[in-house]
PDB file of C-alpha atoms in Angstrom:
ATOM      1  CA  GLU A   1       0.832  14.416  14.421  1.00  0.00           C
ATOM      2  CA  ILE A   2      -0.512  12.706  11.350  1.00  0.00           C
ATOM      3  CA  VAL A   3      -2.697   9.429  12.334  1.00  0.00           C
ATOM      4  CA  LEU A   4      -2.902   6.634   9.714  1.00  0.00           C
ATOM      5  CA  THR A   5      -5.789   4.548   9.938  1.00  0.00           C
ATOM      6  CA  GLN A   6      -5.676   1.077   8.262  1.00  0.00           C
ATOM      7  CA  SER A   7      -8.814  -0.887   7.096  1.00  0.00           C
ATOM      8  CA  PRO A   8      -9.967  -3.603   7.508  1.00  0.00           C
ATOM      9  CA  GLY A   9      -8.177  -4.865  10.580  1.00  0.00           C
ATOM     10  CA  THR A  10      -8.439  -8.263   9.388  1.00  0.00           C
ATOM     11  CA  LEU A  11      -8.988  -9.457   5.589  1.00  0.00           C
ATOM     12  CA  SER A  12      -9.750 -13.334   5.161  1.00  0.00           C
ATOM     13  CA  LEU A  13      -9.078 -14.356   1.485  1.00  0.00           C
ATOM     14  CA  SER A  14      -8.192 -17.428  -0.609  1.00  0.00           C
ATOM     15  CA  PRO A  15      -5.194 -17.787  -2.728  1.00  0.00           C
ATOM     16  CA  GLY A  16      -5.560 -16.406  -6.188  1.00  0.00           C
ATOM     17  CA  GLU A  17      -8.227 -13.687  -4.871  1.00  0.00           C
ATOM     18  CA  ARG A  18      -7.347  -9.821  -5.091  1.00  0.00           C
ATOM     19  CA  ALA A  19      -6.636  -7.903  -1.921  1.00  0.00           C
ATOM     20  CA  THR A  20      -7.469  -4.345  -1.240  1.00  0.00           C
ATOM     21  CA  LEU A  21      -5.897  -2.993   1.732  1.00  0.00           C
ATOM     22  CA  SER A  22      -6.757   0.898   2.695  1.00  0.00           C
ATOM     23  CA  CYS A  23      -4.672   3.417   4.555  1.00  0.00           C
ATOM     24  CA  ARG A  24      -6.272   6.735   5.425  1.00  0.00           C
ATOM     25  CA  ALA A  25      -4.454   9.479   6.975  1.00  0.00           C
ATOM     26  CA  SER A  26      -5.872  12.377   9.385  1.00  0.00           C
ATOM     27  CA  GLN A  27      -4.328  15.009   7.020  1.00  0.00           C
ATOM     28  CA  SER A  28      -2.924  15.315   3.782  1.00  0.00           C
ATOM     29  CA  VAL A  29       0.585  13.340   3.148  1.00  0.00           C
ATOM     30  CA  SER A  30       3.109  13.779   0.263  1.00  0.00           C
ATOM     31  CA  SER A  31       2.892  10.763  -1.888  1.00  0.00           C
ATOM     32  CA  SER A  32       6.794  11.137  -1.543  1.00  0.00           C
ATOM     33  CA  TYR A  33       6.499  10.079   2.082  1.00  0.00           C
ATOM     34  CA  LEU A  34       4.058   7.137   1.997  1.00  0.00           C
ATOM     35  CA  ALA A  35       5.220   3.533   2.165  1.00  0.00           C
ATOM     36  CA  TRP A  36       3.829   0.050   2.794  1.00  0.00           C
ATOM     37  CA  TYR A  37       5.685  -2.819   4.564  1.00  0.00           C
ATOM     38  CA  GLN A  38       5.051  -6.569   4.834  1.00  0.00           C
ATOM     39  CA  GLN A  39       5.660  -8.262   8.235  1.00  0.00           C
ATOM     40  CA  LYS A  40       5.638 -12.009   8.739  1.00  0.00           C
ATOM     41  CA  PRO A  41       5.801 -13.646  12.068  1.00  0.00           C
ATOM     42  CA  GLY A  42       9.241 -13.655  13.891  1.00  0.00           C
ATOM     43  CA  GLN A  43      10.436 -11.448  10.995  1.00  0.00           C
ATOM     44  CA  ALA A  44      11.188  -7.675  10.600  1.00  0.00           C
ATOM     45  CA  PRO A  45       9.136  -5.415   8.404  1.00  0.00           C
ATOM     46  CA  ARG A  46      10.021  -5.847   4.661  1.00  0.00           C
ATOM     47  CA  LEU A  47       9.598  -2.742   2.446  1.00  0.00           C
ATOM     48  CA  LEU A  48       7.069  -3.163  -0.524  1.00  0.00           C
ATOM     49  CA  ILE A  49       6.136   0.264  -1.786  1.00  0.00           C
ATOM     50  CA  TYR A  50       7.697   3.500  -1.535  1.00  0.00           C
ATOM     51  CA  GLY A  51       6.610   6.995  -2.978  1.00  0.00           C
ATOM     52  CA  ALA A  52       3.018   5.657  -2.594  1.00  0.00           C
ATOM     53  CA  SER A  53       3.518   3.600  -5.855  1.00  0.00           C
ATOM     54  CA  SER A  54       6.885   2.452  -6.561  1.00  0.00           C
ATOM     55  CA  ARG A  55       7.706  -1.024  -5.792  1.00  0.00           C
ATOM     56  CA  ALA A  56      10.753  -1.724  -3.779  1.00  0.00           C
ATOM     57  CA  THR A  57      13.587  -3.943  -5.263  1.00  0.00           C
ATOM     58  CA  GLY A  58      12.593  -7.749  -5.853  1.00  0.00           C
ATOM     59  CA  ILE A  59       8.778  -7.085  -5.002  1.00  0.00           C
ATOM     60  CA  PRO A  60       6.642  -9.150  -7.485  1.00  0.00           C
ATOM     61  CA  ASP A  61       4.535  -7.037  -9.709  1.00  0.00           C
ATOM     62  CA  ARG A  62       1.240  -8.456  -8.229  1.00  0.00           C
ATOM     63  CA  PHE A  63       1.916  -5.885  -5.509  1.00  0.00           C
ATOM     64  CA  SER A  64       0.651  -2.184  -6.352  1.00  0.00           C
ATOM     65  CA  GLY A  65       0.327   1.007  -4.620  1.00  0.00           C
ATOM     66  CA  SER A  66      -1.887   3.891  -5.263  1.00  0.00           C
ATOM     67  CA  GLY A  67      -3.512   6.943  -3.858  1.00  0.00           C
ATOM     68  CA  SER A  68      -2.810  10.469  -2.939  1.00  0.00           C
ATOM     69  CA  GLY A  69      -3.573  12.964  -0.382  1.00  0.00           C
ATOM     70  CA  THR A  70      -5.358  11.330   2.470  1.00  0.00           C
ATOM     71  CA  ASP A  71      -6.295   8.130   0.913  1.00  0.00           C
ATOM     72  CA  PHE A  72      -3.956   5.265  -0.227  1.00  0.00           C
ATOM     73  CA  THR A  73      -4.376   1.847  -1.265  1.00  0.00           C
ATOM     74  CA  LEU A  74      -2.037  -1.405  -1.321  1.00  0.00           C
ATOM     75  CA  THR A  75      -3.384  -3.875  -3.733  1.00  0.00           C
ATOM     76  CA  ILE A  76      -2.186  -7.453  -4.350  1.00  0.00           C
ATOM     77  CA  SER A  77      -3.665  -8.796  -7.662  1.00  0.00           C
ATOM     78  CA  ARG A  78      -3.471 -12.417  -7.068  1.00  0.00           C
ATOM     79  CA  LEU A  79      -2.638 -13.549  -3.791  1.00  0.00           C
ATOM     80  CA  GLU A  80      -0.019 -16.345  -3.269  1.00  0.00           C
ATOM     81  CA  PRO A  81       0.447 -18.444  -0.061  1.00  0.00           C
ATOM     82  CA  GLU A  82       3.514 -16.463   0.999  1.00  0.00           C
ATOM     83  CA  ASP A  83       1.463 -13.118   0.941  1.00  0.00           C
ATOM     84  CA  PHE A  84      -0.526 -13.826   4.120  1.00  0.00           C
ATOM     85  CA  ALA A  85       1.032 -11.578   6.625  1.00  0.00           C
ATOM     86  CA  VAL A  86       0.604  -8.264   8.378  1.00  0.00           C
ATOM     87  CA  TYR A  87       0.695  -5.106   6.200  1.00  0.00           C
ATOM     88  CA  TYR A  88       1.749  -1.502   7.460  1.00  0.00           C
ATOM     89  CA  CYS A  89       1.380   1.666   5.958  1.00  0.00           C
ATOM     90  CA  GLN A  90       3.848   4.586   7.138  1.00  0.00           C
ATOM     91  CA  GLN A  91       4.108   8.230   6.622  1.00  0.00           C
ATOM     92  CA  TYR A  92       6.826  11.003   7.100  1.00  0.00           C
ATOM     93  CA  GLY A  93       5.661  14.217   8.208  1.00  0.00           C
ATOM     94  CA  SER A  94       8.363  16.861   7.914  1.00  0.00           C
ATOM     95  CA  SER A  95       6.852  19.695   9.902  1.00  0.00           C
ATOM     96  CA  HIS A  96       9.641  21.723  11.705  1.00  0.00           C
ATOM     97  CA  PRO A  97      10.862  21.567  14.549  1.00  0.00           C
ATOM     98  CA  ASN A  98       9.682  18.081  15.042  1.00  0.00           C
ATOM     99  CA  PRO A  99       9.945  15.873  11.804  1.00  0.00           C
ATOM    100  CA  GLY A 100       8.860  12.165  12.447  1.00  0.00           C
ATOM    101  CA  TYR A 101       7.338   8.993  11.171  1.00  0.00           C
ATOM    102  CA  THR A 102       3.969   7.215  12.099  1.00  0.00           C
ATOM    103  CA  PHE A 103       2.806   3.925  11.156  1.00  0.00           C
ATOM    104  CA  GLY A 104      -0.787   2.443  10.706  1.00  0.00           C
ATOM    105  CA  GLN A 105      -2.100  -0.308  13.221  1.00  0.00           C
ATOM    106  CA  GLY A 106      -1.716  -2.760  10.498  1.00  0.00           C
ATOM    107  CA  THR A 107      -3.934  -5.005   8.493  1.00  0.00           C
ATOM    108  CA  LYS A 108      -3.679  -8.797   8.889  1.00  0.00           C
ATOM    109  CA  LEU A 109      -4.173 -10.573   5.543  1.00  0.00           C
ATOM    110  CA  GLU A 110      -5.225 -14.368   6.714  1.00  0.00           C
ATOM    111  CA  ILE A 111      -6.035 -17.072   4.684  1.00  0.00           C
ATOM    112  CA  LYS A 112      -9.884 -18.008   4.430  1.00  0.00           C
TER     113      LYS A 112
ATOM    114  CA  GLN B   1      25.096  -5.520   0.596  1.00  0.00           C
ATOM    115  CA  VAL B   2      24.327  -3.406   3.661  1.00  0.00           C
ATOM    116  CA  GLN B   3      23.187  -5.291   6.835  1.00  0.00           C
ATOM    117  CA  LEU B   4      22.099  -4.139  10.148  1.00  0.00           C
ATOM    118  CA  GLN B   5      22.422  -6.051  13.510  1.00  0.00           C
ATOM    119  CA  GLU B   6      21.038  -4.989  16.863  1.00  0.00           C
ATOM    120  CA  SER B   7      22.897  -6.027  20.133  1.00  0.00           C
ATOM    121  CA  GLY B   8      22.390  -5.363  23.620  1.00  0.00           C
ATOM    122  CA  PRO B   9      20.930  -6.890  26.971  1.00  0.00           C
ATOM    123  CA  GLY B  10      17.845  -8.715  26.546  1.00  0.00           C
ATOM    124  CA  LEU B  11      16.721  -8.013  30.176  1.00  0.00           C
ATOM    125  CA  VAL B  12      16.673  -4.709  31.894  1.00  0.00           C
ATOM    126  CA  LYS B  13      15.288  -3.912  35.380  1.00  0.00           C
ATOM    127  CA  PRO B  14      12.434  -1.348  35.980  1.00  0.00           C
ATOM    128  CA  SER B  15      13.655   2.265  36.283  1.00  0.00           C
ATOM    129  CA  GLN B  16      17.031   1.361  34.742  1.00  0.00           C
ATOM    130  CA  THR B  17      18.372   2.644  31.210  1.00  0.00           C
ATOM    131  CA  LEU B  18      17.948   0.206  28.174  1.00  0.00           C
ATOM    132  CA  SER B  19      21.007   0.379  26.037  1.00  0.00           C
ATOM    133  CA  LEU B  20      21.068  -1.104  22.320  1.00  0.00           C
ATOM    134  CA  THR B  21      23.662  -0.762  19.511  1.00  0.00           C
ATOM    135  CA  CYS B  22      22.978  -1.269  15.782  1.00  0.00           C
ATOM    136  CA  THR B  23      26.219  -2.249  13.713  1.00  0.00           C
ATOM    137  CA  VAL B  24      26.028  -1.522  10.062  1.00  0.00           C
ATOM    138  CA  SER B  25      28.044  -3.808   7.763  1.00  0.00           C
ATOM    139  CA  GLY B  26      28.648  -3.808   4.118  1.00  0.00           C
ATOM    140  CA  GLY B  27      28.494  -0.013   3.818  1.00  0.00           C
ATOM    141  CA  SER B  28      29.561   3.107   5.834  1.00  0.00           C
ATOM    142  CA  ILE B  29      27.110   4.753   8.131  1.00  0.00           C
ATOM    143  CA  SER B  30      28.877   8.118   6.749  1.00  0.00           C
ATOM    144  CA  SER B  31      27.592   7.662   3.536  1.00  0.00           C
ATOM    145  CA  GLY B  32      25.452  10.687   3.784  1.00  0.00           C
ATOM    146  CA  SER B  33      22.423   9.157   2.084  1.00  0.00           C
ATOM    147  CA  TYR B  34      20.567   7.726   4.971  1.00  0.00           C
ATOM    148  CA  TYR B  35      19.274   8.639   8.332  1.00  0.00           C
ATOM    149  CA  TRP B  36      19.476   6.008  10.912  1.00  0.00           C
ATOM    150  CA  SER B  37      16.592   4.980  13.074  1.00  0.00           C
ATOM    151  CA  TRP B  38      15.229   2.914  15.966  1.00  0.00           C
ATOM    152  CA  ILE B  39      11.686   1.660  15.832  1.00  0.00           C
ATOM    153  CA  ARG B  40      10.022  -0.592  18.467  1.00  0.00           C
ATOM    154  CA  GLN B  41       7.275  -3.296  18.282  1.00  0.00           C
ATOM    155  CA  PRO B  42       5.516  -4.645  21.608  1.00  0.00           C
ATOM    156  CA  ALA B  43       4.455  -8.417  21.400  1.00  0.00           C
ATOM    157  CA  GLY B  44       1.190  -8.327  19.240  1.00  0.00           C
ATOM    158  CA  LYS B  45       1.240  -4.762  18.386  1.00  0.00           C
ATOM    159  CA  GLY B  46       2.239  -2.400  15.833  1.00  0.00           C
ATOM    160  CA  LEU B  47       5.253  -0.272  15.047  1.00  0.00           C
ATOM    161  CA  GLU B  48       6.435   2.686  16.794  1.00  0.00           C
ATOM    162  CA  TRP B  49       9.150   5.079  15.601  1.00  0.00           C
ATOM    163  CA  ILE B  50      11.640   5.954  18.378  1.00  0.00           C
ATOM    164  CA  GLY B  51      13.818   8.343  16.787  1.00  0.00           C
ATOM    165  CA  ARG B  52      16.516   9.015  14.128  1.00  0.00           C
ATOM    166  CA  ILE B  53      20.131  10.189  13.917  1.00  0.00           C
ATOM    167  CA  TYR B  54      22.323  11.565  10.779  1.00  0.00           C
ATOM    168  CA  THR B  55      25.985  11.088  10.655  1.00  0.00           C
ATOM    169  CA  SER B  56      26.521  14.702  11.791  1.00  0.00           C
ATOM    170  CA  GLY B  57      24.912  13.725  15.040  1.00  0.00           C
ATOM    171  CA  SER B  58      21.656  15.758  14.340  1.00  0.00           C
ATOM    172  CA  THR B  59      18.794  13.954  16.100  1.00  0.00           C
ATOM    173  CA  ASN B  60      14.954  13.709  16.007  1.00  0.00           C
ATOM    174  CA  TYR B  61      12.809  12.023  18.508  1.00  0.00           C
ATOM    175  CA  ASN B  62       9.199  10.697  18.899  1.00  0.00           C
ATOM    176  CA  PRO B  63       7.647  13.378  21.154  1.00  0.00           C
ATOM    177  CA  SER B  64       5.982  10.802  23.243  1.00  0.00           C
ATOM    178  CA  LEU B  65       9.639   9.444  24.181  1.00  0.00           C
ATOM    179  CA  LYS B  66      11.754  12.447  23.746  1.00  0.00           C
ATOM    180  CA  SER B  67      12.275  13.038  27.541  1.00  0.00           C
ATOM    181  CA  ARG B  68      13.778   9.620  27.856  1.00  0.00           C
ATOM    182  CA  VAL B  69      15.691   8.793  24.562  1.00  0.00           C
ATOM    183  CA  THR B  70      19.118   9.490  23.463  1.00  0.00           C
ATOM    184  CA  ILE B  71      20.353   8.364  19.967  1.00  0.00           C
ATOM    185  CA  SER B  72      24.107   8.560  19.064  1.00  0.00           C
ATOM    186  CA  VAL B  73      26.433   7.576  16.381  1.00  0.00           C
ATOM    187  CA  ASP B  74      30.190   6.323  16.253  1.00  0.00           C
ATOM    188  CA  THR B  75      31.116   6.526  12.709  1.00  0.00           C
ATOM    189  CA  SER B  76      34.594   5.031  13.580  1.00  0.00           C
ATOM    190  CA  LYS B  77      32.804   1.844  14.554  1.00  0.00           C
ATOM    191  CA  ASN B  78      30.132   2.119  11.939  1.00  0.00           C
ATOM    192  CA  GLN B  79      27.490   1.869  14.725  1.00  0.00           C
ATOM    193  CA  PHE B  80      24.638   3.910  16.278  1.00  0.00           C
ATOM    194  CA  SER B  81      23.198   3.317  19.562  1.00  0.00           C
ATOM    195  CA  LEU B  82      19.900   3.742  21.562  1.00  0.00           C
ATOM    196  CA  LYS B  83      19.435   4.832  25.337  1.00  0.00           C
ATOM    197  CA  LEU B  84      16.082   4.719  26.935  1.00  0.00           C
ATOM    198  CA  SER B  85      15.959   5.800  30.565  1.00  0.00           C
ATOM    199  CA  SER B  86      13.369   5.094  33.394  1.00  0.00           C
ATOM    200  CA  VAL B  87      12.072   2.084  31.842  1.00  0.00           C
ATOM    201  CA  THR B  88       8.750   0.277  32.624  1.00  0.00           C
ATOM    202  CA  ALA B  89       7.105  -2.890  31.521  1.00  0.00           C
ATOM    203  CA  ALA B  90       5.472  -0.838  28.789  1.00  0.00           C
ATOM    204  CA  ASP B  91       8.824  -0.634  27.282  1.00  0.00           C
ATOM    205  CA  THR B  92       9.325  -4.275  26.620  1.00  0.00           C
ATOM    206  CA  ALA B  93       9.395  -4.692  22.994  1.00  0.00           C
ATOM    207  CA  VAL B  94      11.245  -5.873  20.089  1.00  0.00           C
ATOM    208  CA  TYR B  95      13.599  -3.245  19.119  1.00  0.00           C
ATOM    209  CA  TYR B  96      14.704  -2.874  15.457  1.00  0.00           C
ATOM    210  CA  CYS B  97      17.208  -0.678  13.753  1.00  0.00           C
ATOM    211  CA  ALA B  98      16.728   0.611  10.267  1.00  0.00           C
ATOM    212  CA  SER B  99      18.048   2.826   7.566  1.00  0.00           C
ATOM    213  CA  VAL B 100      15.921   5.686   6.290  1.00  0.00           C
ATOM    214  CA  VAL B 101      16.194   7.040   2.807  1.00  0.00           C
ATOM    215  CA  VAL B 102      15.290  10.478   2.519  1.00  0.00           C
ATOM    216  CA  THR B 103      15.643  11.748  -0.852  1.00  0.00           C
ATOM    217  CA  PRO B 104      13.450  12.096  -3.017  1.00  0.00           C
ATOM    218  CA  ASN B 105      11.176   9.647  -1.073  1.00  0.00           C
ATOM    219  CA  VAL B 106      11.216   9.000   2.479  1.00  0.00           C
ATOM    220  CA  TYR B 107      11.223   5.400   3.734  1.00  0.00           C
ATOM    221  CA  PHE B 108      12.832   2.576   6.039  1.00  0.00           C
ATOM    222  CA  ASP B 109      14.681   0.446   3.280  1.00  0.00           C
ATOM    223  CA  LEU B 110      16.770  -1.978   5.522  1.00  0.00           C
ATOM    224  CA  TRP B 111      16.014  -3.543   8.846  1.00  0.00           C
ATOM    225  CA  GLY B 112      17.843  -5.461  11.528  1.00  0.00           C
ATOM    226  CA  ARG B 113      16.225  -8.624  12.494  1.00  0.00           C
ATOM    227  CA  GLY B 114      15.284  -7.027  15.908  1.00  0.00           C
ATOM    228  CA  THR B 115      16.222  -7.949  19.292  1.00  0.00           C
ATOM    229  CA  LEU B 116      13.651  -8.432  22.151  1.00  0.00           C
ATOM    230  CA  VAL B 117      13.910  -6.487  25.353  1.00  0.00           C
ATOM    231  CA  THR B 118      12.127  -7.386  28.326  1.00  0.00           C
ATOM    232  CA  VAL B 119      11.681  -5.078  31.244  1.00  0.00           C
ATOM    233  CA  SER B 120      11.351  -6.936  34.428  1.00  0.00           C
ATOM    234  CA  SER B 121      12.702  -7.266  37.816  1.00  0.00           C
TER     235      SER B 121
END
């Protein structure tokens, strides 16, 4: 099973600042199979980025994803108040006979 | 637009079976473009994938839960369901259903709002 490790666990920043969130995989992940989600308290996760770098429908362009292999990054260029939330990366492993999905443990982005 | 909604008991006794249903509205569960999945999240913790099903009935489960999980689909009702047997307090969580895009990228694109299931006597 591929393990995703997100860092930092908590990131304290101010509105207007740039946020850089990391997701490291225990083995190589296809970029097609790497996604990022945002979750606010009491809500379901919302898809932000798929295919490592493609923004989902309706996601502002201040959100961007990059990376390949074992190292992936979610960048928020200029933080808005509504961006403070928990962010998860997720990968799909297609190994036969047990394909499956794993999530990172999350990065909490909090207001400084 | 397609929406997903979980339903089922919010309280289950230890050792019993947790049963939840996800109803898909605004689109057909048989469209063929998606897998359908269950994910859970204990309070204050991260996300755990439980399993997925295709409209053909083909399933895959998280190995850590495989012995206790059954996911099924009812295309006539546009629903898919989760059964988790022999539950303990560790199974207390918010349970989400989600649609999974599988080609060419793989990701959970739509989520239900989630339903809290508490395991307690």
